[in-house]
């Protein structure tokens, strides 16, 4: 879920006006007051800065296309300025663009305000958009509260195309907002207006694809796997972040790819597209699982779900009083081809499964070609917000997936000649 | 580009791996109330995740104050990229989770640079106003350390003691014996292994204690356990005092035996007080007065122990505070008198037995010793007779966690199960400790989560918890429920794992690489016994919700038991 605070009862108080015989101070009563407050603080960034202008011009010397100019400026702020701690999106949290440029460090908000100033200084239409991030909760439009917001991103419009930008996340290039920014609405600040705008919906390109080029099951129950994994969209971002924060690529693979498997040995690992963040992160991995299959008498038992398998149901509450939310649509897709031992014949397969519940689809299929067993699994989350009314259905779907991922194939071993 | 970096990098290290190039610490002692401690570090930051090494927090309190902080970032050629300014320093107050307020203040900075690699250099100096909290030296980090040293400068004849941890070479003596320097090279990073014992978390280090110290005007000595005990006893003596009219609602009948009186007084302390730690200034070691605890109805471990002792004294039952280091923090060593205690319990010598009582526990009875103080050395504060005694250790058969159930497995893979969870000793304290503070809804959700660990769609039909509020009764949880997809079915088979509640998963590293022993906090035993009835052709009884089999039943009893007989297993036993 996004933010538990959105679903707990509470009262907010806000001082509207203070009056005594000597004072008559108006605080925030209307949305226009709120706009004035924010605009007043963002004015210096909208008015421009000479040093930021010179820096921006230096960067785009060789570029004439505005889209390309925007990309260059974004990449500079995104990559060359460190994201420091945030002290708030207004007031003491703000620092001048010169300080951000000089220190090469700024909070996420200050980095975006530098981006805003630099873009405006080279003539690109850019405006601040104040938002409430997912973890901060939703905005209540009935009451203008400064505390409804906690972050500022930037909107540019070039050739009738909108670019929403946040330079905070080192793994989100231009065109991708950090997951915590994926909310419904933002407030666009212009010179004289405060306009509610819809933030773009994320498409379903967040994929985790696993393909097994060759997996071989031995008579002893050992399985060797040669697999290629590809991460796209937000999965690309998430797994790059995990990789960057791991001690080594091997630790990353053992923890985040093979984590649920036991008795597994990583044999080789190659990571492609690491340097090019725009490309899907691709992991070529070879591993061996000892005792993958259980051998009892002349029967061999194994569960073919390898990576991506669900071992426990994330929905554990009996009842739920708030909705289920996913930040973005996503697909997990795996194909595993397991070559069986020469003397093994499949005697029993679990049934194929197709489950479709309120925009969550799960499919699991088996097929046999000679002595190769093919296992295919696909889980697609297309609906990102589900009412609590559907909780039992979703919980039940997940428990069926957990069970399906543990389903076992039964083979019969004939005595080798 | 890489060639240039390699060329410019200082000798002896790779520019691709983050490491502490040098870590120098100097402690210059002027007197027992004045010393200056300086920390200088040079760190090569080569990876994104290691930028966190630029986040530094420096502690300040009554006993130490920060004199200076400097820092900068340089590239590998030595060119300065950034300097730490006053505006980059942030101050905040912090108390650990179990303390409401401690008065500890931290000055924090976070010095990073967007372009990697770079060298982070910082130095800070602290003035110590007492050597009671003499800084220990633990040079190991999450990244390799190239060179580390600890230099001790003494003011002529100054008596102290130290203990080495791991393989730390003897100190070099300089300046006619007034300066000692310990050095280490090429220190590997922390191994971060599964279940590392607290005493092995640090592989290299030095711990110091002064022979004589001053703390808030009092002078004490760490020459022996007895001298330290004498000093600590004096802190308690004045505070264990109650007005004769205080706690007038405590009724302990005359003529009852000592044990019953102690039990009654302990229950009174449990019912009337709460654990709240406010350890400001001298009260980090000295308890608040028993009268104050009685009036305010809260206190930390030493406060509650003092109040308990004062009440016992009213009934002429001798009892003494005992300083202890809880087992999750590691051992106290007999040969090295130190102040490394973190808890206070009460020691009550009886004619036939000794009682060790923890007044902070809300779920223990007078005879229950929490696992964290089992088998630990405790310093009994009896003035001139202060002595170090080891607390008792419970055996696995005293700490049993048990599930007993009967279950019916149907051809669909559905499992109907009815059973009881019970626990004894430490396991019961743990179970009670988790469930007691929860609301009824949260208790149900917690138990449901435990029972559905391996049965993801488990639905509870009945749940009853008994004995939770009565510390003299045992806690039992009776349940009945259905896991409609417990068994995995193929065309002709149902495949089930008979361990419904507890499964033993191997979470450790490769046995060949294991360095440290394997640590369990307590000796215990886990038992799971389930009698399964496999029912190929079920019919439903009108009276009973559990399915009945009309014919051909197969009954199998699964019994699973693990006994953890020691809390520490050497690495050789790890595989």
Coordinates of N, CA and C in Angstrom, one line a residue, chain B residues 452-565:
Chain B
X452 N 0.2 -19.6 9.2 CA 0.1 -19.7 7.8 C 1.4 -19.5 7.1
X453 N 2.5 -19.6 7.8 CA 3.8 -19.5 7.2 C 4.0 -20.4 6.0
X454 N 3.5 -21.7 6.2 CA 3.7 -22.7 5.1 C 2.3 -23.1 4.6
X455 N 1.3 -22.4 5.0 CA 0.0 -22.7 4.5 C -0.7 -21.4 4.2
X456 N -0.3 -20.8 3.0 CA -0.6 -19.4 2.7 C -2.1 -19.0 2.7
X457 N -3.0 -20.0 2.6 CA -4.4 -19.6 2.6 C -5.1 -20.2 3.9
X458 N -4.3 -20.3 4.9 CA -4.9 -20.9 6.2 C -6.0 -20.0 6.7
X459 N -7.1 -20.6 7.0 CA -8.2 -19.8 7.6 C -8.5 -20.3 9.0
X460 N -8.5 -19.4 10.0 CA -8.8 -19.8 11.4 C -10.3 -19.9 11.6
X461 N -10.7 -21.0 12.1 CA -12.1 -21.2 12.5 C -12.3 -21.0 14.0
X462 N -11.3 -21.3 14.8 CA -11.4 -21.1 16.2 C -10.1 -20.8 16.8
X463 N -10.0 -19.9 17.7 CA -8.7 -19.5 18.3 C -9.0 -19.2 19.8
X464 N -8.3 -19.8 20.7 CA -8.5 -19.5 22.1 C -7.1 -19.4 22.8
X465 N -6.9 -18.3 23.5 CA -5.6 -18.1 24.2 C -5.9 -18.2 25.6
X466 N -5.2 -19.1 26.3 CA -5.4 -19.2 27.8 C -4.1 -18.9 28.6
X467 N -4.3 -18.3 29.7 CA -3.2 -18.1 30.7 C -2.3 -17.0 30.3
X468 N -2.7 -16.1 29.4 CA -1.8 -15.0 29.0 C -1.6 -14.0 30.1
X469 N -2.6 -13.7 30.8 CA -2.5 -12.7 31.9 C -2.1 -13.2 33.2
X470 N -2.2 -14.5 33.4 CA -1.8 -15.1 34.7 C -0.4 -15.7 34.6
X471 N 0.5 -15.0 35.2 CA 1.9 -15.4 35.0 C 2.2 -16.7 35.7
X472 N 1.4 -17.2 36.6 CA 1.6 -18.5 37.2 C 1.0 -19.6 36.4
X473 N 0.2 -19.3 35.4 CA -0.3 -20.4 34.5 C 0.5 -20.4 33.2
X474 N 0.5 -21.5 32.5 CA 1.2 -21.5 31.3 C 0.3 -21.0 30.1
X475 N 0.9 -20.5 29.1 CA 0.2 -19.9 28.0 C -0.1 -21.1 27.0
X476 N -1.3 -21.2 26.6 CA -1.6 -22.2 25.6 C -2.5 -21.5 24.5
X477 N -2.3 -21.9 23.3 CA -3.1 -21.4 22.2 C -3.7 -22.5 21.5
X478 N -5.1 -22.6 21.6 CA -5.8 -23.7 20.9 C -6.3 -23.1 19.6
X479 N -6.3 -23.9 18.5 CA -6.7 -23.4 17.2 C -7.4 -24.5 16.4
X480 N -8.2 -24.1 15.5 CA -8.7 -25.0 14.5 C -8.9 -24.2 13.2
X481 N -8.5 -24.8 12.1 CA -8.6 -24.1 10.9 C -8.4 -25.0 9.7
X482 N -8.5 -24.3 8.5 CA -8.5 -25.1 7.2 C -7.4 -24.4 6.3
X483 N -6.5 -25.2 5.8 CA -5.7 -24.7 4.7 C -6.1 -25.4 3.5
X484 N -6.9 -24.8 2.6 CA -7.5 -25.5 1.5 C -6.6 -25.9 0.4
X485 N -5.3 -25.4 0.4 CA -4.4 -25.8 -0.6 C -3.1 -26.2 0.0
X486 N -3.1 -27.0 1.1 CA -1.9 -27.3 1.8 C -1.1 -28.4 0.9
X487 N -1.7 -29.3 0.4 CA -1.0 -30.4 -0.4 C -1.0 -30.0 -1.8
X488 N 0.2 -30.3 -2.5 CA 0.3 -30.1 -3.9 C -0.2 -31.3 -4.6
X489 N -1.1 -31.2 -5.6 CA -1.6 -32.4 -6.2 C -1.0 -32.6 -7.6
X490 N -0.7 -33.8 -8.0 CA -0.4 -34.1 -9.4 C -1.6 -34.9 -9.8
X491 N -1.4 -35.7 -10.9 CA -2.6 -36.5 -11.4 C -3.1 -37.5 -10.4
X492 N -2.1 -38.2 -9.7 CA -2.5 -39.3 -8.8 C -2.0 -39.1 -7.4
X493 N -1.3 -38.1 -7.1 CA -0.6 -37.9 -5.8 C -1.0 -36.6 -5.1
X494 N -0.9 -36.6 -3.8 CA -0.8 -35.4 -3.1 C 0.5 -35.4 -2.4
X495 N 1.2 -34.3 -2.6 CA 2.6 -34.1 -2.0 C 2.5 -33.1 -0.9
X496 N 2.8 -33.5 0.3 CA 2.7 -32.6 1.4 C 4.0 -32.6 2.2
X497 N 4.3 -31.5 2.8 CA 5.4 -31.4 3.8 C 4.8 -31.5 5.1
X498 N 5.1 -32.6 5.9 CA 4.3 -32.8 7.2 C 4.6 -31.7 8.2
X499 N 5.7 -31.0 8.1 CA 6.0 -29.9 9.1 C 5.1 -28.7 8.8
X500 N 4.1 -28.6 9.6 CA 3.1 -27.5 9.3 C 3.5 -26.2 9.9
X501 N 4.2 -26.2 11.0 CA 4.4 -25.0 11.8 C 5.9 -24.6 11.8
X502 N 6.8 -25.5 11.9 CA 8.2 -25.2 12.0 C 9.0 -25.9 11.0
X503 N 9.7 -25.2 10.2 CA 10.6 -25.9 9.3 C 12.0 -25.3 9.5
X504 N 13.0 -26.1 9.4 CA 14.4 -25.7 9.6 C 15.0 -25.3 8.3
X505 N 15.4 -24.0 8.2 CA 16.0 -23.6 6.9 C 17.4 -23.2 7.2
X506 N 18.3 -23.6 6.3 CA 19.7 -23.2 6.4 C 19.9 -21.8 5.8
X507 N 20.3 -20.9 6.7 CA 20.5 -19.5 6.2 C 21.9 -19.1 6.3
X508 N 22.8 -19.9 6.7 CA 24.2 -19.5 6.8 C 25.0 -19.5 5.5
X509 N 26.2 -19.1 5.7 CA 27.1 -19.0 4.5 C 27.7 -20.3 4.2
X510 N 28.6 -20.4 3.2 CA 29.3 -21.6 2.8 C 30.1 -22.1 4.0
X511 N 29.9 -23.3 4.5 CA 30.7 -23.8 5.6 C 32.2 -23.7 5.5
X512 N 32.7 -23.7 4.3 CA 34.1 -23.6 4.1 C 34.6 -22.2 4.4
X513 N 33.7 -21.2 4.4 CA 34.1 -19.8 4.5 C 33.8 -19.3 5.9
X514 N 33.1 -20.1 6.7 CA 32.7 -19.6 8.0 C 33.9 -19.3 8.9
X515 N 33.9 -18.1 9.6 CA 35.0 -17.7 10.4 C 34.5 -17.8 11.9
X516 N 33.3 -17.3 12.2 CA 32.9 -17.1 13.6 C 32.1 -18.3 14.1
X517 N 32.0 -18.5 15.4 CA 31.1 -19.5 15.9 C 29.6 -19.2 15.6
X518 N 28.8 -20.1 15.9 CA 27.3 -19.9 15.6 C 26.6 -19.7 16.9
X519 N 25.8 -18.6 17.0 CA 25.3 -18.2 18.3 C 23.8 -18.3 18.4
X520 N 23.3 -18.9 19.4 CA 21.8 -18.9 19.7 C 21.7 -18.3 21.1
X521 N 20.7 -17.5 21.3 CA 20.6 -16.8 22.5 C 20.2 -17.7 23.7
X522 N 19.6 -18.8 23.4 CA 19.1 -19.6 24.6 C 19.1 -21.1 24.2
X523 N 19.3 -22.0 25.2 CA 19.1 -23.4 24.9 C 17.6 -23.7 24.9
X524 N 17.2 -24.4 23.9 CA 15.7 -24.7 23.8 C 15.4 -26.0 23.0
X525 N 14.2 -26.3 23.0 CA 13.7 -27.5 22.3 C 12.4 -27.1 21.6
X526 N 12.4 -27.6 20.4 CA 11.1 -27.4 19.6 C 10.5 -28.7 19.2
X527 N 9.3 -28.9 19.5 CA 8.6 -30.1 19.2 C 7.4 -29.9 18.4
X528 N 7.2 -30.6 17.3 CA 6.0 -30.5 16.5 C 5.5 -31.9 16.3
X529 N 4.3 -32.2 16.7 CA 3.7 -33.6 16.6 C 2.3 -33.4 16.0
X530 N 2.2 -34.0 14.8 CA 0.9 -33.9 14.1 C 0.5 -35.3 13.7
X531 N -0.7 -35.7 14.0 CA -1.2 -37.0 13.5 C -2.1 -36.7 12.3
X532 N -1.7 -37.2 11.2 CA -2.4 -36.9 9.9 C -3.3 -38.1 9.6
X533 N -4.5 -37.8 9.2 CA -5.4 -38.9 8.7 C -5.6 -38.6 7.2
X534 N -5.2 -39.5 6.4 CA -5.4 -39.3 5.0 C -6.8 -39.9 4.6
X535 N -7.6 -39.1 4.0 CA -8.9 -39.5 3.8 C -9.3 -39.5 2.3
X536 N -9.2 -40.7 1.7 CA -9.4 -40.8 0.2 C -10.9 -40.5 -0.2
X537 N -11.8 -40.8 0.7 CA -13.2 -40.7 0.3 C -14.0 -40.0 1.5
X538 N -13.9 -38.7 1.6 CA -14.5 -38.1 2.8 C -16.0 -37.9 2.7
X539 N -16.7 -37.9 3.9 CA -18.0 -37.4 4.0 C -18.1 -36.4 5.1
X540 N -19.0 -35.5 5.1 CA -19.1 -34.5 6.1 C -20.1 -34.9 7.2
X541 N -19.6 -34.8 8.4 CA -20.5 -35.1 9.5 C -21.4 -33.9 9.8
X542 N -22.6 -34.1 10.2 CA -23.4 -32.9 10.6 C -23.0 -32.3 11.9
X543 N -22.5 -33.1 12.7 CA -22.1 -32.6 14.1 C -20.7 -32.0 14.1
X544 N -19.8 -32.6 13.3 CA -18.4 -32.2 13.4 C -18.0 -31.5 12.2
X545 N -17.2 -30.4 12.4 CA -16.7 -29.7 11.2 C -15.6 -30.4 10.5
X546 N -14.9 -31.2 11.3 CA -13.8 -31.9 10.7 C -14.3 -33.1 9.8
X547 N -13.8 -33.2 8.7 CA -14.3 -34.2 7.7 C -14.1 -35.6 8.3
X548 N -15.0 -36.5 8.0 CA -14.9 -37.9 8.4 C -14.6 -38.8 7.2
X549 N -13.9 -39.9 7.5 CA -13.6 -40.8 6.4 C -14.6 -41.9 6.4
X550 N -15.1 -42.3 5.3 CA -16.1 -43.4 5.4 C -15.4 -44.7 5.4
X551 N -14.2 -44.8 4.7 CA -13.5 -46.1 4.7 C -12.0 -45.8 4.4
X552 N -11.2 -46.8 4.6 CA -9.8 -46.9 4.3 C -9.1 -45.6 4.7
X553 N -8.9 -45.5 6.0 CA -8.1 -44.3 6.5 C -6.7 -44.7 6.6
X554 N -5.8 -43.8 6.4 CA -4.4 -44.0 6.6 C -4.0 -43.0 7.7
X555 N -3.5 -43.4 8.8 CA -3.1 -42.5 9.9 C -1.6 -42.5 10.0
X556 N -1.0 -41.3 10.0 CA 0.5 -41.2 10.1 C 0.8 -40.1 11.2
X557 N 1.7 -40.4 12.1 CA 2.0 -39.4 13.0 C 3.4 -38.9 12.7
X558 N 3.5 -37.5 12.6 CA 4.8 -36.9 12.2 C 5.3 -36.2 13.5
X559 N 6.5 -36.5 13.9 CA 7.1 -35.9 15.1 C 8.4 -35.3 14.7
X560 N 8.5 -34.0 15.0 CA 9.7 -33.3 14.6 C 10.2 -32.6 15.9
X561 N 11.5 -32.8 16.2 CA 12.0 -32.2 17.4 C 13.5 -31.8 17.2
X562 N 13.7 -30.6 17.6 CA 15.1 -30.0 17.6 C 15.5 -29.6 19.0
X563 N 16.7 -30.0 19.4 CA 17.1 -29.6 20.7 C 18.4 -28.8 20.6
X564 N 18.4 -27.6 21.0 CA 19.6 -26.8 20.9 C 20.3 -26.8 22.3
X565 N 21.3 -27.6 22.4 CA 21.9 -27.9 23.7 C 23.0 -26.9 24.2

